[in-house]
Coordinates of C-alpha atoms in Angstrom, one line a residue:
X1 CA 95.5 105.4 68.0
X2 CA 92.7 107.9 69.2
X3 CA 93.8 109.5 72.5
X4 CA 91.4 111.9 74.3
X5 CA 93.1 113.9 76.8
X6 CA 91.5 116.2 79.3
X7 CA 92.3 119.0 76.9
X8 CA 90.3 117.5 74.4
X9 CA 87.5 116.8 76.7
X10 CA 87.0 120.5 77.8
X11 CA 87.1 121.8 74.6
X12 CA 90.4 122.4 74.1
X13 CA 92.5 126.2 74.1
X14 CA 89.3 127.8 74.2
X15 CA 87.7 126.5 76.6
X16 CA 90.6 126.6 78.9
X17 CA 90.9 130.1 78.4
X18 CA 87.3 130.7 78.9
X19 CA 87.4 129.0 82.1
X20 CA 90.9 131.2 83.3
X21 CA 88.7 134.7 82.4
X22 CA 85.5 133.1 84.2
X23 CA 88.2 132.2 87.4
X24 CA 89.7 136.2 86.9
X25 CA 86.4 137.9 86.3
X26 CA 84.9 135.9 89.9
X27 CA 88.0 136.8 91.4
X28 CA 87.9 140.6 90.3
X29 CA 84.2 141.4 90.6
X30 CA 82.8 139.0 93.6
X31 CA 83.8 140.6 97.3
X32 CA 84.4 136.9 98.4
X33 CA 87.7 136.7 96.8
X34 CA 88.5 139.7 98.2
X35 CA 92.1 138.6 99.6
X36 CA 92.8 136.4 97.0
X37 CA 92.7 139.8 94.6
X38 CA 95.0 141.7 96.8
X39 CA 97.7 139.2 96.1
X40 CA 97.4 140.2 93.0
X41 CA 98.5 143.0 90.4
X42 CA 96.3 145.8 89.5
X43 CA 96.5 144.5 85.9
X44 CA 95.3 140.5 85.4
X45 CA 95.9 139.9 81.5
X46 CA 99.4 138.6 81.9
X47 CA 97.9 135.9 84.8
X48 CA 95.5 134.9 82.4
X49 CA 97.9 134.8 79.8
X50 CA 100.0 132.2 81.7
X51 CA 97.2 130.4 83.8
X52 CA 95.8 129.6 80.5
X53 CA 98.4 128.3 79.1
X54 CA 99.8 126.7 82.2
X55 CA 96.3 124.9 82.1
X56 CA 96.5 123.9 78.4
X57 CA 99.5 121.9 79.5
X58 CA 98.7 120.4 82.8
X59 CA 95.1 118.9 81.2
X60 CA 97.4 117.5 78.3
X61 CA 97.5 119.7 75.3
X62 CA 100.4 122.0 74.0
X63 CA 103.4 122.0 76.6
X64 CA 104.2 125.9 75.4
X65 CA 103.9 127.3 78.6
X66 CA 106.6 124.6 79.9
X67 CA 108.8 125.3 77.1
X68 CA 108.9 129.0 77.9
X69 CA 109.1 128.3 81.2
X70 CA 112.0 126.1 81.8
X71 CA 112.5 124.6 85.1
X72 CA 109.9 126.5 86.5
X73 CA 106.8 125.1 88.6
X74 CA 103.9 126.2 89.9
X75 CA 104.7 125.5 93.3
X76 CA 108.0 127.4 92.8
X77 CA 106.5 130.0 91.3
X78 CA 104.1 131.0 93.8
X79 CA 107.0 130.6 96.6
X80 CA 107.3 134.5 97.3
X81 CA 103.7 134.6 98.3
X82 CA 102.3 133.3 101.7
X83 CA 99.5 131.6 100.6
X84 CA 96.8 131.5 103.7
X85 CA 94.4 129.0 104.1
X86 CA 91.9 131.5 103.3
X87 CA 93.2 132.3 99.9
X88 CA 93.9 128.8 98.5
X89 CA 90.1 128.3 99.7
X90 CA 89.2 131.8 97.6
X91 CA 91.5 130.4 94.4
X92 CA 89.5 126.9 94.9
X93 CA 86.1 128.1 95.0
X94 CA 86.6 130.7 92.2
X95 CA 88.2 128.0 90.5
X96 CA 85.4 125.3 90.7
X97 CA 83.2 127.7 89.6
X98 CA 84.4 129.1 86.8
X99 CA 85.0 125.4 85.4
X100 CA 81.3 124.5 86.8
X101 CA 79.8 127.2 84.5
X102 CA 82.1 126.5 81.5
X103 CA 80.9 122.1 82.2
X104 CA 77.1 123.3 82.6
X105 CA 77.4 125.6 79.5
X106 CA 79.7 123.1 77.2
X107 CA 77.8 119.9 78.5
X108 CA 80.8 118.4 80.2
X109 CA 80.2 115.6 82.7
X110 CA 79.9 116.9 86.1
X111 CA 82.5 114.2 87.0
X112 CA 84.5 115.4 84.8
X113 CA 84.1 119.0 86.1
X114 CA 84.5 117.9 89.7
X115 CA 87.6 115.6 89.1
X116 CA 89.1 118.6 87.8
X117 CA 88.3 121.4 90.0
X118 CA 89.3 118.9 92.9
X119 CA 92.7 118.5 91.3
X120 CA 93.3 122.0 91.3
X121 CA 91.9 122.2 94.9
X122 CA 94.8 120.0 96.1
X123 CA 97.3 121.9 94.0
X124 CA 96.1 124.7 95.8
X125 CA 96.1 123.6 99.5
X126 CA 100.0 122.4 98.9
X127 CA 100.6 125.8 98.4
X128 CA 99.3 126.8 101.7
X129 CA 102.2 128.5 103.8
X130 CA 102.8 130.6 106.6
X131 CA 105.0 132.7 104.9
X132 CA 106.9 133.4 102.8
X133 CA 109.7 130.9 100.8
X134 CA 112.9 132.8 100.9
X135 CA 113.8 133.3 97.1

């Protein structure tokens, strides 16, 4: 049986990752994401280490970044930050255009592209919190 997953469809490891440095490298450089870098370290490769292969998992390819992080979500995981409005906003625009470029670039459906980006929209907005969860 031939099963395409959305892993498959964006190109696989790759791609995801090339998507994750686009969304670091908007998020770094462009002033418009300017409070959604401060929530940040000074130093982003272990973020893009782990949102790529967070990524890899969620779209359906290798479930490493589960394995190594057992029990853990994302939702958990981003817990001891209070996540604004503002910044889920900053994450979701960064986001969708990071994966925009890569679709436009890699000749990916828009669909595709949007259905995607909107899915990490939502996952950002139920972050959204007035402060922060008590760890």
């Amino acid at each position: 049986m031939n099963r395409t997953t959305p892993f498959d469809m964006v190109g696989g490891e790759p791609a995801v990752r090339a998507i994750v440095d686009r969304f670091y490298d908007l998020m770094d450089e462009d002033p418009a994401y300017a409070e959604l870098r401060a929530l940040h370290a000074g130093e982003l490769d272990p973020m893009r280490h782990s949102l790529t292969g967070f990524l890899t998992a969620w779209l359906g390819g290798p479930r490493d970044w589960f394995v190594d992080n057992p029990g853990k979500c994302v939702m958990s995981l981003h817990g001891a930050i209070a996540v604004t409005a503002q910044t889920a906003q900053q994450w979701a625009d960064a986001m969708q255009r990071a994966i925009a470029e890569h679709g436009a670039a890699q000749g990916l459906e828009a669909d595709f592209s949007t259905k995607m980006a909107d899915a990490l929209r939502n996952m950002a907005s139920a972050m959204i919190r007035k402060e922060r969860v008590p760890a």
